[in-house]
Amino acid sequence: MINLQAVSKRYPGGSDVLAGVDLQIAGGEMVVMLGPSGAGKSTLLKLMGGIERASAGTVELFGQDTARLDPGRLALVRQQIGLIFEDFKLLADRSALDNVMVPLEIAGYSLAEARRRARAALEKVGLGAREKARPASLSGGEQQRLCIARAVVSRPALILADEPTGNLDAGQAASIADMLRAFHAVGTTVVVATHDPVFRDRLQGRAVHVEAGAVRATDTAANRKGVTR
Amino acid sequence: MNALNGWLRAYGAAFMQLLREPVANLFNLMALACAFGLGLAAVVWLGEASLGLTPTKGASLSPQVTLVLRGNVGEAGRGKLERSIRAEPGVREVRFIGRDTALRRLAKDLGDTRLIEGLGGNPLPDALAVTLSPDVPEARMDELLKGWQARSEVDEVLADRELVERLRRIGSALRLMAQGVVTLLLASGAVVVFNTIRLQLAGRQQEIELIRLLGAPAAFVRRPFVARGSLLALAGAGLGWLLAEVLVRQVAGWIGPLATAWGLPPPPTSVPAESGLGFLLVALLIGWSTAWLGVTRHLRAADRR
C-alpha cells in the first residue's frame, strides 16, 4: 500500500529532515513510528499522505507515484486517507456534525446521506450527544475523538495519525488507542507517529524506529523486546 | 447531479451569508451599485439615446440627398425613377417634392410673397428627397450618388455629406466615450468583487488548507467563493439598476423640455428592461469570473509554496 524508496526530504534553507528512507507498509497493517521529537516522523507521515513531496526518491501510495500525480489525481488519492492531527485541525465556526461531514461533502455525498453517516461516526466515537457543539466547547479528548470521527467517516483505506495523544491524559490516550485498534481490526491500514511508548504498547502494531531522519529498525509486538532503541 | 447539488448548496450558503452580514456587505454592495448603476445609466444615455444623435433613435444621422430633376421628365418617368431609387440597397425613403410645393415652402420661409410674385413664374425644378439608411457606408454612398448623377432624368445631385459626416463622427465619439466609461465602471465593479474574495480567502486560509488536506479538489474549494462573488455582483447590479432608473428619470425631467424645444427626440425616461437584464447577466459573469480567477490564483500560489 505504501512504498518509500530512498526517500530524502530537505526543506528550503534547511538540512536533511529525512535521508535515504526505505519503508514498505502492506495493506491492513498497523504501524507505529517511534522516535524523539524532530526525528522526522511527521515528515514521513506527510510524505505518505501526499501532503509533502520528497526531495529525492519515490513515494508510492496505492501503487501510484505521488510525484507524478497532478493536483486533481492527488486530491482523489487523499480522499482515501483519513488524517488525524495532534492539534486536531477542526473548523472552529462549525458544529461537530458539520466538521465530520466535510470529507463526505468533498466526496460528493448528498446532504442527507452525509448527515446520516456523520451521525453514525459521531456515535462510534462516543460524541453522538454533542453533534451541535462547537469544537471550542469540547474537551481535548473529545476534540481528538471528533478528529478521528472525521478521519474515518468516509471509510478510508488508510489512516495516518500524527501524535494523536500528544495533548491527552493517559485515560484518553488509552481510549484513542482502542479506537484505532478497532478500525485496524476491520481491515484499515493504520500508521501512527508517536513518541509515547505506552501508547505504542497499547496499539500492538509493527514498530518503526525513526532517528535523525532515518529508519533505524523495525520490529513487531512479538519481538520488540530484542530491539535496541 | 452531485456538482449541481454542490452549486445549489454553495449559492444557498452565499445567500445566507449576505443576509447574516448586512453591514459588512453593505459597503461592497453600495460600491457595486454605484459602478454598475452608473454604467447602466451611461449605456442608456449615450449608447442608446446620445441626445438624438444616434442612428437608432432619430433621423438626424440619416444622410439626405436631393435629386434635382430635369424639366422634361414627365410623371411616368419620375415614377419609374422613384421606384428604381427606392429599390436600391441603402435607401430608406424617397419623397417627391413638386416644384409648386417647393415654391410654396420658399415663400413661407421668406415670409414675403412680393419677391416670389415678381418672378412672374415658378423657376424651381421638381425634386426627389432621398433619405439614406444611417448605417450606409461611405463607399456605397459615393456609388449611389455617382449612379444617380449619371441618370438622364437627374439634373443635379445635392448631398449634405459634410454635415452628416460631422454628426456621424460626433455620434461615434459619444458612443466610444460611453463604451470607455462603461468599461471602466465594469472594471471597477470587478475590482470590488476581486478584493472582497481576496479578503475572504485570507480569512479562511486555514479552512482552505484543511479541506485540501482532506482531499478537496480545486473546484470544490472554488465553489463557495465563486457563488459568493457572483451573488454579490448580481445583488450590486440589481441595486445599480434601481439607481440607474432614478438617475435616468431625474435627467429626463431636467433635459426633456430642453430637447423638445430644440426639436430633438426626448431623452429616455426609464431603463429598458432588456438593458437592465443584460446588465444583470454581465454583472453575474463579471462576479463569477473574477471570483474564479481570484481563488485559482490563490490556490496556485499555495501549491507553489
Short mmCIF file of C-alpha atoms in Angstrom, two decimals:
data_model
loop_
_atom_site.label_atom_id
_atom_site.label_comp_id
_atom_site.label_asym_id
_atom_site.label_seq_id
_atom_site.Cartn_x
_atom_site.Cartn_y
_atom_site.Cartn_z
CA MET A 1 0.00 0.00 0.00
CA ILE A 2 2.84 2.39 0.90
CA ASN A 3 6.27 2.05 -0.65
CA LEU A 4 9.08 4.51 0.12
CA GLN A 5 12.31 4.04 -1.82
CA ALA A 6 15.48 6.02 -0.96
CA VAL A 7 13.36 8.95 0.15
CA SER A 8 15.02 12.17 1.25
CA LYS A 9 13.44 15.42 2.29
CA ARG A 10 15.10 18.77 2.65
CA TYR A 11 13.17 21.97 3.31
CA PRO A 12 14.42 25.12 1.57
CA GLY A 13 17.32 26.61 3.50
CA GLY A 14 17.45 23.72 5.96
CA SER A 15 19.29 20.46 6.45
CA ASP A 16 18.01 16.99 5.51
CA VAL A 17 14.95 16.03 7.57
CA LEU A 18 14.95 12.56 6.02
CA ALA A 19 17.80 10.83 4.23
CA GLY A 20 17.55 7.65 2.16
CA VAL A 21 14.49 6.15 3.86
CA ASP A 22 13.22 2.78 2.62
CA LEU A 23 9.94 1.62 4.09
CA GLN A 24 7.14 -0.67 2.94
CA ILE A 25 3.74 -0.91 4.58
CA ALA A 26 1.30 -3.56 3.43
CA GLY A 27 -2.47 -3.18 3.28
CA GLY A 28 -4.18 -3.94 6.61
CA GLU A 29 -1.04 -3.36 8.68
CA MET A 30 -0.85 -1.43 11.94
CA VAL A 31 2.45 0.51 12.01
CA VAL A 32 3.69 2.66 14.86
CA MET A 33 6.51 5.08 14.09
CA LEU A 34 8.51 5.80 17.19
CA GLY A 35 11.18 8.37 17.80
CA PRO A 36 12.00 11.60 19.58
CA SER A 37 10.64 14.98 18.53
CA GLY A 38 12.33 16.21 15.35
CA ALA A 39 13.31 12.70 14.25
CA GLY A 40 11.30 13.04 11.01
CA LYS A 41 8.15 11.04 11.90
CA SER A 42 5.73 13.80 10.96
CA THR A 43 7.55 14.46 7.69
CA LEU A 44 7.33 10.75 6.87
CA LEU A 45 3.58 10.84 7.52
CA LYS A 46 3.19 13.94 5.34
CA LEU A 47 5.02 12.19 2.50
CA MET A 48 2.81 9.12 2.94
CA GLY A 49 -0.28 11.32 2.81
CA GLY A 50 0.85 13.17 -0.32
CA ILE A 51 0.92 16.40 1.69
CA GLU A 52 4.63 16.96 1.05
CA ARG A 53 6.78 15.95 -1.91
CA ALA A 54 10.07 14.11 -1.46
CA SER A 55 13.26 15.94 -2.45
CA ALA A 56 14.65 12.64 -3.75
CA GLY A 57 13.46 9.05 -4.04
CA THR A 58 9.96 7.77 -4.75
CA VAL A 59 6.83 7.62 -2.64
CA GLU A 60 4.22 5.19 -3.92
CA LEU A 61 0.76 5.29 -2.45
CA PHE A 62 -1.88 2.78 -3.52
CA GLY A 63 0.57 1.81 -6.29
CA GLN A 64 0.89 5.36 -7.64
CA ASP A 65 3.99 7.55 -7.56
CA THR A 66 2.74 10.66 -5.77
CA ALA A 67 5.32 12.89 -7.51
CA ARG A 68 3.76 12.08 -10.88
CA LEU A 69 0.18 12.81 -9.87
CA ASP A 70 -1.47 16.05 -10.98
CA PRO A 71 -3.32 18.03 -8.27
CA GLY A 72 -6.69 16.54 -9.24
CA ARG A 73 -5.49 12.92 -9.03
CA LEU A 74 -3.60 13.68 -5.82
CA ALA A 75 -6.84 15.04 -4.32
CA LEU A 76 -8.58 11.76 -5.20
CA VAL A 77 -5.78 9.79 -3.51
CA ARG A 78 -6.08 11.97 -0.41
CA GLN A 79 -9.79 11.19 -0.22
CA GLN A 80 -8.82 7.58 0.50
CA ILE A 81 -6.78 8.65 3.54
CA GLY A 82 -8.08 9.57 6.99
CA LEU A 83 -5.84 12.13 8.70
CA ILE A 84 -5.64 12.53 12.48
CA PHE A 85 -3.67 15.53 13.73
CA GLU A 86 -2.11 16.28 17.11
CA ASP A 87 -3.67 19.77 17.01
CA PHE A 88 -6.98 18.32 15.71
CA LYS A 89 -7.37 20.93 12.91
CA LEU A 90 -11.12 21.31 13.41
CA LEU A 91 -13.20 24.08 11.85
CA ALA A 92 -13.92 26.36 14.79
CA ASP A 93 -17.03 28.03 13.33
CA ARG A 94 -18.80 24.77 12.52
CA SER A 95 -20.58 22.26 14.71
CA ALA A 96 -19.17 18.80 15.47
CA LEU A 97 -21.60 17.30 12.95
CA ASP A 98 -20.59 19.79 10.24
CA ASN A 99 -16.92 19.07 10.88
CA VAL A 100 -17.44 15.36 10.37
CA MET A 101 -19.49 16.00 7.24
CA VAL A 102 -16.64 17.80 5.45
CA PRO A 103 -14.96 14.70 3.90
CA LEU A 104 -18.37 13.42 2.78
CA GLU A 105 -19.20 16.75 1.13
CA ILE A 106 -15.86 16.58 -0.66
CA ALA A 107 -16.66 13.04 -1.80
CA GLY A 108 -19.96 14.31 -3.22
CA TYR A 109 -22.50 12.69 -0.88
CA SER A 110 -25.95 14.23 -0.71
CA LEU A 111 -26.61 16.36 2.34
CA ALA A 112 -29.00 13.82 3.88
CA GLU A 113 -26.63 10.88 3.37
CA ALA A 114 -23.64 12.88 4.63
CA ARG A 115 -25.60 13.80 7.77
CA ARG A 116 -26.63 10.20 8.37
CA ARG A 117 -23.08 8.88 8.02
CA ALA A 118 -21.59 11.69 10.09
CA ARG A 119 -24.05 10.98 12.92
CA ALA A 120 -23.09 7.30 12.82
CA ALA A 121 -19.39 8.21 13.01
CA LEU A 122 -20.02 10.53 15.97
CA GLU A 123 -21.91 7.72 17.72
CA LYS A 124 -18.96 5.39 17.11
CA VAL A 125 -16.53 7.72 18.89
CA GLY A 126 -18.99 8.48 21.69
CA LEU A 127 -19.92 12.01 20.65
CA GLY A 128 -23.48 11.32 19.48
CA ALA A 129 -24.92 13.69 22.05
CA ARG A 130 -22.53 16.53 21.16
CA GLU A 131 -23.25 16.91 17.45
CA LYS A 132 -24.27 20.54 17.76
CA ALA A 133 -21.32 21.55 19.92
CA ARG A 134 -18.61 23.79 18.52
CA PRO A 135 -15.04 22.43 18.86
CA ALA A 136 -14.10 25.11 21.39
CA SER A 137 -16.73 23.81 23.81
CA LEU A 138 -15.32 20.24 23.70
CA SER A 139 -12.52 18.86 25.90
CA GLY A 140 -9.15 17.86 24.39
CA GLY A 141 -10.12 14.19 24.37
CA GLU A 142 -13.48 14.97 22.75
CA GLN A 143 -11.80 17.11 20.11
CA GLN A 144 -9.42 14.28 19.29
CA ARG A 145 -12.33 11.85 19.04
CA LEU A 146 -14.09 14.34 16.77
CA CYS A 147 -10.95 14.45 14.64
CA ILE A 148 -10.99 10.63 14.49
CA ALA A 149 -14.66 10.60 13.52
CA ARG A 150 -13.85 12.97 10.65
CA ALA A 151 -10.91 10.76 9.62
CA VAL A 152 -12.95 7.54 9.47
CA VAL A 153 -16.34 8.80 8.31
CA SER A 154 -15.65 8.16 4.64
CA ARG A 155 -14.26 4.67 5.43
CA PRO A 156 -10.72 5.36 4.20
CA ALA A 157 -8.34 2.56 3.26
CA LEU A 158 -5.54 4.23 5.21
CA ILE A 159 -5.47 6.18 8.47
CA LEU A 160 -2.44 8.38 9.21
CA ALA A 161 -2.28 9.67 12.77
CA ASP A 162 0.34 12.20 13.87
CA GLU A 163 0.85 12.21 17.65
CA PRO A 164 -2.86 11.59 18.26
CA THR A 165 -2.41 11.56 22.04
CA GLY A 166 0.01 14.46 22.33
CA ASN A 167 -2.45 16.64 24.25
CA LEU A 168 -4.33 13.93 26.13
CA ASP A 169 -4.07 12.27 29.53
CA ALA A 170 -3.39 8.53 29.92
CA GLY A 171 -7.06 7.52 30.11
CA GLN A 172 -7.99 9.43 26.97
CA ALA A 173 -4.89 8.07 25.18
CA ALA A 174 -5.98 4.51 26.00
CA SER A 175 -9.43 5.21 24.60
CA ILE A 176 -7.92 6.60 21.36
CA ALA A 177 -5.66 3.52 21.07
CA ASP A 178 -8.66 1.22 21.43
CA MET A 179 -10.48 3.11 18.68
CA LEU A 180 -7.54 2.86 16.29
CA ARG A 181 -7.26 -0.86 17.03
CA ALA A 182 -10.95 -1.27 16.29
CA PHE A 183 -10.53 0.35 12.85
CA HIS A 184 -7.45 -1.78 12.20
CA ALA A 185 -9.43 -4.88 13.15
CA VAL A 186 -11.85 -4.30 10.25
CA GLY A 187 -9.00 -4.17 7.71
CA THR A 188 -8.00 -0.49 7.68
CA THR A 189 -4.27 0.21 7.38
CA VAL A 190 -3.22 2.40 10.31
CA VAL A 191 0.06 4.32 10.57
CA VAL A 192 0.65 6.21 13.80
CA ALA A 193 3.54 8.53 14.68
CA THR A 194 4.15 8.84 18.43
CA HIS A 195 6.91 9.32 20.94
CA ASP A 196 4.86 7.65 23.67
CA PRO A 197 5.98 4.00 24.28
CA VAL A 198 2.89 3.28 26.42
CA PHE A 199 0.61 4.28 23.58
CA ARG A 200 2.70 2.12 21.23
CA ASP A 201 2.35 -0.89 23.56
CA ARG A 202 -1.40 -0.43 23.63
CA LEU A 203 -1.62 -0.31 19.82
CA GLN A 204 0.40 -3.55 19.42
CA GLY A 205 1.49 -2.88 15.82
CA ARG A 206 4.77 -3.10 13.93
CA ALA A 207 7.16 -0.54 15.35
CA VAL A 208 9.32 1.56 13.07
CA HIS A 209 12.10 3.46 14.83
CA VAL A 210 12.93 6.79 13.28
CA GLU A 211 16.01 8.69 14.39
CA ALA A 212 17.75 11.68 12.87
CA GLY A 213 15.87 11.36 9.61
CA ALA A 214 16.48 7.64 9.06
CA VAL A 215 14.63 4.39 9.80
CA ARG A 216 16.89 2.56 12.26
CA ALA A 217 14.95 -0.64 12.92
CA THR A 218 11.52 -2.19 12.69
CA ASP A 219 10.05 -4.82 14.95
CA THR A 220 6.71 -6.37 15.79
CA ALA A 221 4.85 -6.58 19.07
CA ALA A 222 6.12 -10.13 19.39
CA ASN A 223 9.85 -9.42 19.14
CA ARG A 224 10.18 -5.76 20.19
CA LYS A 225 11.94 -6.62 23.45
CA GLY A 226 15.03 -7.62 21.42
CA VAL A 227 15.37 -4.32 19.58
CA THR A 228 17.85 -1.71 20.68
CA ARG A 229 16.30 1.76 20.66
CA MET B 1 -26.01 15.72 -10.09
CA ASN B 2 -23.51 15.91 -7.21
CA ALA B 3 -21.94 19.00 -8.71
CA LEU B 4 -25.39 20.59 -9.19
CA ASN B 5 -26.26 19.86 -5.55
CA GLY B 6 -22.93 21.33 -4.54
CA TRP B 7 -23.59 24.52 -6.50
CA LEU B 8 -27.11 24.87 -5.09
CA ARG B 9 -25.72 24.43 -1.59
CA ALA B 10 -22.95 26.93 -2.25
CA TYR B 11 -25.41 29.55 -3.56
CA GLY B 12 -27.72 28.92 -0.61
CA ALA B 13 -24.85 29.41 1.83
CA ALA B 14 -23.65 32.53 -0.03
CA PHE B 15 -27.17 33.99 0.10
CA MET B 16 -27.44 33.32 3.83
CA GLN B 17 -24.03 34.90 4.37
CA LEU B 18 -25.18 38.03 2.53
CA LEU B 19 -28.15 38.24 4.90
CA ARG B 20 -26.13 37.39 8.01
CA GLU B 21 -23.53 40.10 7.47
CA PRO B 22 -25.60 43.02 6.19
CA VAL B 23 -23.29 45.77 7.44
CA ALA B 24 -20.09 44.19 6.12
CA ASN B 25 -21.75 43.60 2.78
CA LEU B 26 -23.48 46.96 2.64
CA PHE B 27 -20.36 48.89 1.64
CA ASN B 28 -19.45 46.36 -1.02
CA LEU B 29 -22.98 46.43 -2.37
CA MET B 30 -23.04 50.24 -2.40
CA ALA B 31 -19.75 50.36 -4.30
CA LEU B 32 -21.00 47.77 -6.78
CA ALA B 33 -24.37 49.53 -7.15
CA CYS B 34 -22.58 52.81 -7.99
CA ALA B 35 -20.25 51.15 -10.51
CA PHE B 36 -22.93 49.06 -12.21
CA GLY B 37 -25.71 51.68 -11.89
CA LEU B 38 -23.67 54.49 -13.45
CA GLY B 39 -22.52 52.07 -16.14
CA LEU B 40 -26.10 51.15 -16.94
CA ALA B 41 -27.18 54.80 -16.98
CA ALA B 42 -24.27 55.58 -19.34
CA VAL B 43 -25.42 52.80 -21.66
CA VAL B 44 -28.97 54.16 -21.65
CA TRP B 45 -28.00 57.81 -22.20
CA LEU B 46 -25.08 57.65 -24.53
CA GLY B 47 -25.29 54.22 -26.07
CA GLU B 48 -29.00 54.26 -26.78
CA ALA B 49 -30.02 57.89 -26.87
CA SER B 50 -26.99 60.10 -27.45
CA LEU B 51 -29.32 63.10 -27.26
CA GLY B 52 -30.95 62.09 -30.51
CA LEU B 53 -27.72 61.77 -32.46
CA THR B 54 -27.55 58.02 -32.71
CA PRO B 55 -28.88 56.26 -35.76
CA THR B 56 -31.29 54.11 -33.77
CA LYS B 57 -33.32 56.91 -32.26
CA GLY B 58 -33.57 59.76 -34.68
CA ALA B 59 -33.13 60.60 -38.29
CA SER B 60 -30.50 63.24 -37.61
CA LEU B 61 -27.70 61.00 -38.80
CA SER B 62 -29.56 59.72 -41.84
CA PRO B 63 -27.96 61.31 -44.91
CA GLN B 64 -30.35 63.35 -47.04
CA VAL B 65 -29.82 63.66 -50.78
CA THR B 66 -31.81 65.91 -53.10
CA LEU B 67 -32.10 64.91 -56.74
CA VAL B 68 -33.00 67.92 -58.87
CA LEU B 69 -34.95 66.62 -61.87
CA ARG B 70 -34.69 67.88 -65.39
CA GLY B 71 -37.67 69.92 -66.66
CA ASN B 72 -38.56 67.39 -69.38
CA VAL B 73 -39.15 64.48 -67.02
CA GLY B 74 -42.79 63.52 -67.15
CA GLU B 75 -44.89 61.93 -64.43
CA ALA B 76 -44.29 58.42 -65.80
CA GLY B 77 -40.53 58.93 -65.97
CA ARG B 78 -40.47 60.38 -62.47
CA GLY B 79 -42.48 57.43 -61.09
CA LYS B 80 -40.10 54.97 -62.74
CA LEU B 81 -37.10 56.82 -61.34
CA GLU B 82 -38.66 56.96 -57.87
CA ARG B 83 -39.34 53.20 -57.87
CA SER B 84 -35.87 52.29 -59.07
CA ILE B 85 -34.21 54.51 -56.42
CA ARG B 86 -36.44 53.09 -53.67
CA ALA B 87 -35.31 49.58 -54.66
CA GLU B 88 -31.62 50.43 -54.20
CA PRO B 89 -29.96 48.93 -51.10
CA GLY B 90 -29.15 51.64 -48.55
CA VAL B 91 -32.13 53.83 -49.44
CA ARG B 92 -34.64 54.31 -46.65
CA GLU B 93 -37.14 56.76 -48.05
CA VAL B 94 -37.89 58.62 -51.30
CA ARG B 95 -40.17 61.63 -51.30
CA PHE B 96 -41.27 63.69 -54.27
CA ILE B 97 -41.26 67.48 -53.84
CA GLY B 98 -43.06 69.09 -56.76
CA ARG B 99 -41.94 72.50 -57.99
CA ASP B 100 -45.22 74.13 -56.77
CA THR B 101 -44.78 72.70 -53.30
CA ALA B 102 -41.16 73.88 -53.29
CA LEU B 103 -42.25 77.41 -54.24
CA ARG B 104 -44.89 77.49 -51.51
CA ARG B 105 -42.28 76.45 -48.96
CA LEU B 106 -39.86 79.08 -50.20
CA ALA B 107 -42.49 81.75 -49.93
CA LYS B 108 -43.30 80.60 -46.43
CA ASP B 109 -39.65 80.60 -45.43
CA LEU B 110 -39.08 84.09 -46.91
CA GLY B 111 -42.23 85.43 -45.27
CA ASP B 112 -42.65 87.98 -48.05
CA THR B 113 -44.56 86.88 -51.19
CA ARG B 114 -43.80 90.05 -53.17
CA LEU B 115 -40.42 88.75 -54.30
CA ILE B 116 -41.95 85.49 -55.49
CA GLU B 117 -44.77 87.29 -57.26
CA GLY B 118 -42.17 89.43 -59.03
CA LEU B 119 -40.61 86.39 -60.62
CA GLY B 120 -43.57 86.04 -62.95
CA GLY B 121 -43.44 82.24 -62.86
CA ASN B 122 -42.05 79.29 -60.94
CA PRO B 123 -38.30 78.93 -61.56
CA LEU B 124 -37.92 75.92 -59.23
CA PRO B 125 -37.50 72.36 -60.53
CA ASP B 126 -39.19 69.16 -59.38
CA ALA B 127 -37.03 67.20 -56.95
CA LEU B 128 -36.78 63.88 -55.14
CA ALA B 129 -35.70 63.97 -51.47
CA VAL B 130 -33.88 60.70 -50.79
CA THR B 131 -33.15 59.60 -47.22
CA LEU B 132 -30.41 57.02 -46.90
CA SER B 133 -30.08 54.45 -44.12
CA PRO B 134 -27.98 55.83 -41.27
CA ASP B 135 -25.53 52.95 -41.49
CA VAL B 136 -24.85 53.19 -45.21
CA PRO B 137 -21.07 53.06 -45.73
CA GLU B 138 -19.28 55.98 -47.32
CA ALA B 139 -18.21 53.94 -50.36
CA ARG B 140 -21.79 52.84 -51.00
CA MET B 141 -22.99 56.43 -50.68
CA ASP B 142 -20.42 57.53 -53.29
CA GLU B 143 -21.58 54.76 -55.58
CA LEU B 144 -25.23 55.77 -55.21
CA LEU B 145 -24.55 59.45 -55.81
CA LYS B 146 -22.49 58.73 -58.95
CA GLY B 147 -25.18 56.40 -60.26
CA TRP B 148 -27.94 58.97 -59.77
CA GLN B 149 -25.89 61.79 -61.27
CA ALA B 150 -25.41 59.68 -64.40
CA ARG B 151 -29.14 59.21 -64.94
CA SER B 152 -30.76 61.21 -67.73
CA GLU B 153 -33.72 62.30 -65.58
CA VAL B 154 -31.43 63.88 -62.97
CA ASP B 155 -30.03 67.35 -63.48
CA GLU B 156 -28.10 67.69 -60.23
CA VAL B 157 -27.43 65.73 -57.04
CA LEU B 158 -27.22 67.76 -53.80
CA ALA B 159 -25.94 65.90 -50.73
CA ASP B 160 -25.46 67.20 -47.17
CA ARG B 161 -22.48 64.91 -46.76
CA GLU B 162 -20.27 67.17 -44.72
CA LEU B 163 -22.86 67.85 -42.04
CA VAL B 164 -23.85 64.20 -41.93
CA GLU B 165 -20.25 63.11 -41.58
CA ARG B 166 -19.69 65.60 -38.78
CA LEU B 167 -22.76 64.42 -36.92
CA ARG B 168 -21.75 60.86 -37.54
CA ARG B 169 -18.31 61.49 -36.05
CA ILE B 170 -19.82 63.18 -33.01
CA GLY B 171 -22.14 60.20 -32.57
CA SER B 172 -19.21 57.76 -32.89
CA ALA B 173 -17.15 59.76 -30.40
CA LEU B 174 -20.04 59.77 -27.93
CA ARG B 175 -20.52 56.03 -28.34
CA LEU B 176 -16.80 55.43 -27.92
CA MET B 177 -16.79 57.59 -24.82
CA ALA B 178 -19.79 55.68 -23.48
CA GLN B 179 -18.06 52.38 -24.12
CA GLY B 180 -14.93 53.63 -22.32
CA VAL B 181 -16.94 54.84 -19.32
CA VAL B 182 -18.92 51.60 -19.15
CA THR B 183 -15.73 49.52 -19.42
CA LEU B 184 -14.10 51.50 -16.61
CA LEU B 185 -17.17 51.18 -14.39
CA LEU B 186 -17.45 47.45 -15.03
CA ALA B 187 -13.73 47.07 -14.30
CA SER B 188 -14.17 48.91 -11.01
CA GLY B 189 -17.03 46.52 -10.18
CA ALA B 190 -14.72 43.61 -10.91
CA VAL B 191 -12.07 45.12 -8.61
CA VAL B 192 -14.60 45.35 -5.76
CA VAL B 193 -15.56 41.67 -6.18
CA PHE B 194 -11.91 40.62 -6.52
CA ASN B 195 -10.90 42.41 -3.31
CA THR B 196 -13.88 41.04 -1.39
CA ILE B 197 -12.98 37.50 -2.43
CA ARG B 198 -9.29 38.10 -1.65
CA LEU B 199 -10.22 39.17 1.89
CA GLN B 200 -12.48 36.14 2.24
CA LEU B 201 -9.66 33.86 1.11
CA ALA B 202 -7.26 35.42 3.60
CA GLY B 203 -9.80 34.98 6.40
CA ARG B 204 -10.43 31.34 5.55
CA GLN B 205 -6.84 30.37 4.83
CA GLN B 206 -6.70 27.65 7.48
CA GLU B 207 -10.02 26.17 6.44
CA ILE B 208 -8.89 26.02 2.82
CA GLU B 209 -5.64 24.31 3.78
CA LEU B 210 -7.53 21.79 5.87
CA ILE B 211 -10.10 20.83 3.27
CA ARG B 212 -7.32 20.46 0.70
CA LEU B 213 -5.55 18.10 3.13
CA LEU B 214 -8.78 16.14 3.33
CA GLY B 215 -8.76 15.69 -0.44
CA ALA B 216 -10.81 18.60 -1.75
CA PRO B 217 -10.07 19.29 -5.42
CA ALA B 218 -9.61 22.89 -6.57
CA ALA B 219 -13.17 23.00 -7.95
CA PHE B 220 -14.60 22.16 -4.52
CA VAL B 221 -12.53 24.90 -2.86
CA ARG B 222 -13.51 27.44 -5.53
CA ARG B 223 -17.25 26.77 -5.41
CA PRO B 224 -18.31 28.78 -2.31
CA PHE B 225 -16.16 31.75 -3.30
CA VAL B 226 -17.42 31.79 -6.87
CA ALA B 227 -21.00 31.57 -5.57
CA ARG B 228 -20.32 34.44 -3.18
CA GLY B 229 -18.65 36.61 -5.84
CA SER B 230 -21.35 36.11 -8.45
CA LEU B 231 -24.17 36.64 -5.97
CA LEU B 232 -22.54 39.80 -4.65
CA ALA B 233 -22.13 41.17 -8.17
CA LEU B 234 -25.72 40.24 -9.03
CA ALA B 235 -27.09 41.94 -5.92
CA GLY B 236 -24.92 45.00 -6.64
CA ALA B 237 -26.17 45.13 -10.22
CA GLY B 238 -29.77 44.82 -9.01
CA LEU B 239 -29.31 47.83 -6.76
CA GLY B 240 -27.43 49.53 -9.60
CA TRP B 241 -30.46 49.06 -11.85
CA LEU B 242 -32.61 50.89 -9.30
CA LEU B 243 -30.02 53.67 -9.08
CA ALA B 244 -29.85 53.94 -12.88
CA GLU B 245 -33.66 54.11 -13.06
CA VAL B 246 -33.73 57.02 -10.60
CA LEU B 247 -30.93 58.84 -12.45
CA VAL B 248 -32.48 58.37 -15.90
CA ARG B 249 -35.87 59.63 -14.67
CA GLN B 250 -34.34 62.65 -12.98
CA VAL B 251 -32.27 63.62 -16.00
CA ALA B 252 -35.24 63.12 -18.32
CA GLY B 253 -37.20 65.55 -16.15
CA TRP B 254 -34.43 68.13 -16.41
CA ILE B 255 -33.48 67.97 -20.08
CA GLY B 256 -36.72 66.65 -21.59
CA PRO B 257 -38.29 70.12 -22.10
CA LEU B 258 -34.99 71.45 -23.47
CA ALA B 259 -34.78 68.62 -26.03
CA THR B 260 -38.37 69.24 -27.11
CA ALA B 261 -37.65 72.96 -27.55
CA TRP B 262 -34.68 72.11 -29.81
CA GLY B 263 -36.71 69.64 -31.82
CA LEU B 264 -34.64 66.70 -30.66
CA PRO B 265 -36.11 63.34 -29.68
CA PRO B 266 -36.93 63.21 -25.96
CA PRO B 267 -34.33 61.58 -23.68
CA PRO B 268 -35.11 58.11 -22.30
CA THR B 269 -37.39 58.21 -19.29
CA SER B 270 -36.59 54.76 -17.92
CA VAL B 271 -34.09 51.93 -18.24
CA PRO B 272 -35.28 49.49 -20.91
CA ALA B 273 -35.88 46.05 -19.40
CA GLU B 274 -33.59 44.34 -21.92
CA SER B 275 -30.73 46.72 -20.99
CA GLY B 276 -31.28 46.07 -17.28
CA LEU B 277 -31.45 42.31 -17.71
CA GLY B 278 -28.41 42.34 -19.98
CA PHE B 279 -26.53 44.29 -17.34
CA LEU B 280 -27.52 41.78 -14.63
CA LEU B 281 -26.15 39.00 -16.81
CA VAL B 282 -22.91 40.88 -17.46
CA ALA B 283 -22.53 41.60 -13.71
CA LEU B 284 -23.15 37.93 -12.92
CA LEU B 285 -20.45 36.89 -15.38
CA ILE B 286 -18.05 39.51 -14.01
CA GLY B 287 -18.62 38.32 -10.43
CA TRP B 288 -18.30 34.68 -11.40
CA SER B 289 -15.14 35.05 -13.47
CA THR B 290 -13.44 37.49 -11.09
CA ALA B 291 -14.03 35.21 -8.11
CA TRP B 292 -12.92 32.18 -10.12
CA LEU B 293 -9.72 33.98 -11.09
CA GLY B 294 -9.07 35.15 -7.52
CA VAL B 295 -9.40 31.67 -5.99
CA THR B 296 -7.45 29.98 -8.78
CA ARG B 297 -4.55 32.42 -8.31
CA HIS B 298 -4.67 31.84 -4.57
CA LEU B 299 -4.61 28.04 -4.94
CA ARG B 300 -1.76 28.15 -7.47
CA ALA B 301 0.26 30.34 -5.12
CA ALA B 302 -0.45 27.92 -2.26
CA ASP B 303 0.61 24.95 -4.44
CA ARG B 304 3.89 26.70 -5.28
CA ARG B 305 4.57 27.24 -1.57
#
